[in-house]
Amino acid sequence: MRPAKIVSVIVGIMLISLIALAFLVLPPMLKAEAKPISMAVEFNDHSAAAWIALDKGWFKEEGLNVTTLETFTTGLELAAALTKGDVDVAWACLGPLLLAYARGVPIVVVAQAHLHGYAIVGRPGIESIDQLNGGVVA
C-alpha cells in the first residue's frame, strides 16, 4: 500500500472515531443541569431588570440556573453576603463592591448592568445644570 493511501486510511479512521465519540459524549453534557446560582440584589429600582429576567426565564435561556434572588437593604449588606459566600453572585451598585475589593476581598466585576442610573429632574424651564446654582435640589 502506498504511503499516501495509508495516511488517508488513518485520517479516515480518526475522523470516524471522533464523530462516534462526539455522539457518545455530547448528549449527556447537553442534558446536564446547570449548577444552581443564588443571586443577591439591592432593594431598589436598579435590580428590577434582575427580577424581570428571572420572571421571564431569560437567565434559563442563557443557560443560567438562577434559583433565588436574595434581597438586601444596602449595598454594604450585599457585599458582606457575597464576601461570606452566602450568595454566588450579585447584581449591585459598584461603590460597596469597590470598598470590599479595596479591603482585599477577591471580587470580580463581569458585566455592567446600566449607565447613568440617576437623574436630576427639574421643573419646566430648567434646561441646564447651571440654572440650579443657588437653588434647592431635593
Protein backbone atom coordinates (compact mmCIF):
# COMPACT_ATOMS: atom_id res chain seq x y z
CA MET A 1 0.00 0.00 0.00
CA ARG A 2 1.27 3.48 -0.87
CA PRO A 3 2.12 5.90 1.99
CA ALA A 4 -0.49 8.44 0.84
CA LYS A 5 -3.21 5.78 0.95
CA ILE A 6 -2.10 4.67 4.44
CA VAL A 7 -2.32 8.27 5.69
CA SER A 8 -5.79 8.62 4.15
CA VAL A 9 -7.00 5.44 5.86
CA ILE A 10 -5.59 6.55 9.23
CA VAL A 11 -7.16 10.02 8.92
CA GLY A 12 -10.49 8.44 7.96
CA ILE A 13 -10.42 6.11 10.97
CA MET A 14 -9.57 9.04 13.26
CA LEU A 15 -12.45 11.14 11.89
CA ILE A 16 -14.94 8.30 12.30
CA SER A 17 -13.67 7.72 15.85
CA LEU A 18 -14.03 11.40 16.74
CA ILE A 19 -17.57 11.55 15.35
CA ALA A 20 -18.54 8.40 17.28
CA LEU A 21 -17.01 9.83 20.45
CA ALA A 22 -18.93 13.08 19.98
CA PHE A 23 -22.22 11.16 19.71
CA LEU A 24 -21.42 9.31 22.94
CA VAL A 25 -20.19 12.28 24.99
CA LEU A 26 -22.23 15.30 23.86
CA PRO A 27 -25.82 14.20 24.64
CA PRO A 28 -25.21 13.70 28.39
CA MET A 29 -23.33 17.02 28.52
CA LEU A 30 -26.20 18.84 26.82
CA LYS A 31 -28.73 17.34 29.25
CA ALA A 32 -26.67 18.22 32.34
CA GLU A 33 -28.47 20.55 34.73
CA ALA A 34 -26.71 23.84 35.31
CA LYS A 35 -25.42 24.46 38.84
CA PRO A 36 -27.96 26.39 40.94
CA ILE A 37 -26.98 30.04 41.38
CA SER A 38 -28.13 32.29 44.22
CA MET A 39 -28.03 35.96 43.30
CA ALA A 40 -28.05 38.96 45.63
CA VAL A 41 -29.78 42.20 44.67
CA GLU A 42 -30.26 45.51 46.42
CA PHE A 43 -33.80 46.53 47.25
CA ASN A 44 -34.03 49.38 44.75
CA ASP A 45 -35.17 50.13 41.22
CA HIS A 46 -31.80 49.15 39.74
CA SER A 47 -32.46 45.48 40.48
CA ALA A 48 -35.76 45.49 38.56
CA ALA A 49 -34.04 44.02 35.50
CA ALA A 50 -32.86 41.02 37.54
CA TRP A 51 -36.40 40.34 38.78
CA ILE A 52 -37.78 40.66 35.24
CA ALA A 53 -35.08 38.34 33.84
CA LEU A 54 -35.90 35.73 36.49
CA ASP A 55 -39.66 36.06 35.93
CA LYS A 56 -39.44 35.82 32.15
CA GLY A 57 -36.93 32.95 32.18
CA TRP A 58 -34.16 34.93 30.49
CA PHE A 59 -31.49 33.55 32.82
CA LYS A 60 -32.55 29.99 31.88
CA GLU A 61 -32.48 30.90 28.18
CA GLU A 62 -28.82 31.81 28.64
CA GLY A 63 -28.07 28.55 30.44
CA LEU A 64 -28.02 30.04 33.95
CA ASN A 65 -29.90 28.29 36.74
CA VAL A 66 -30.64 31.31 38.95
CA THR A 67 -32.77 29.80 41.69
CA THR A 68 -33.12 32.69 44.14
CA LEU A 69 -32.78 36.44 44.34
CA GLU A 70 -31.76 37.40 47.87
CA THR A 71 -32.76 40.99 48.62
CA PHE A 72 -30.55 43.28 50.72
CA THR A 73 -31.39 46.75 52.02
CA THR A 74 -27.94 48.21 51.39
CA GLY A 75 -25.02 47.52 49.13
CA LEU A 76 -22.78 47.02 52.17
CA GLU A 77 -25.01 44.18 53.45
CA LEU A 78 -24.98 42.68 49.97
CA ALA A 79 -21.17 42.91 49.70
CA ALA A 80 -20.86 41.23 53.11
CA ALA A 81 -23.10 38.34 51.99
CA LEU A 82 -21.05 37.96 48.82
CA THR A 83 -17.83 38.05 50.84
CA LYS A 84 -19.05 35.33 53.25
CA GLY A 85 -20.22 33.13 50.38
CA ASP A 86 -23.89 33.35 51.36
CA VAL A 87 -24.68 34.13 47.70
CA ASP A 88 -22.89 33.17 44.49
CA VAL A 89 -23.21 36.39 42.50
CA ALA A 90 -24.56 39.89 43.00
CA TRP A 91 -26.38 42.49 40.94
CA ALA A 92 -25.15 45.53 42.80
CA CYS A 93 -24.09 49.13 42.78
CA LEU A 94 -20.37 49.39 42.26
CA GLY A 95 -19.47 51.52 45.33
CA PRO A 96 -19.89 48.89 48.07
CA LEU A 97 -18.18 46.26 45.94
CA LEU A 98 -15.19 48.55 45.37
CA LEU A 99 -14.92 49.07 49.14
CA ALA A 100 -14.90 45.31 49.68
CA TYR A 101 -12.30 44.88 46.92
CA ALA A 102 -10.13 47.61 48.47
CA ARG A 103 -10.20 45.60 51.72
CA GLY A 104 -8.81 42.54 49.96
CA VAL A 105 -12.00 40.67 49.06
CA PRO A 106 -11.43 38.92 45.69
CA ILE A 107 -14.43 40.36 43.83
CA VAL A 108 -14.56 40.32 40.03
CA VAL A 109 -16.93 42.56 38.05
CA VAL A 110 -18.00 40.57 34.99
CA ALA A 111 -20.65 42.83 33.46
CA GLN A 112 -22.12 46.27 33.67
CA ALA A 113 -25.89 46.45 34.03
CA HIS A 114 -26.58 50.11 33.41
CA LEU A 115 -25.12 53.54 32.85
CA HIS A 116 -26.30 56.78 34.36
CA GLY A 117 -28.68 55.24 36.87
CA TYR A 118 -29.72 58.51 38.43
CA ALA A 119 -31.02 61.77 37.01
CA ILE A 120 -31.96 65.22 38.24
CA VAL A 121 -35.49 66.02 37.18
CA GLY A 122 -36.34 69.71 37.12
CA ARG A 123 -39.46 71.74 36.75
CA PRO A 124 -40.39 73.10 33.31
CA GLY A 125 -37.99 75.82 32.24
CA ILE A 126 -34.88 74.23 33.77
CA GLU A 127 -32.76 73.32 30.77
CA SER A 128 -29.19 73.23 32.09
CA ILE A 129 -27.28 72.35 35.25
CA ASP A 130 -26.15 75.99 35.54
CA GLN A 131 -29.73 77.04 36.26
CA LEU A 132 -29.59 75.04 39.51
CA ASN A 133 -26.91 77.35 41.01
CA GLY A 134 -28.26 78.95 44.16
CA GLY A 135 -31.38 76.79 44.10
CA VAL A 136 -32.52 73.86 46.21
CA VAL A 137 -32.12 70.30 44.99
CA ALA A 138 -34.29 67.90 46.96
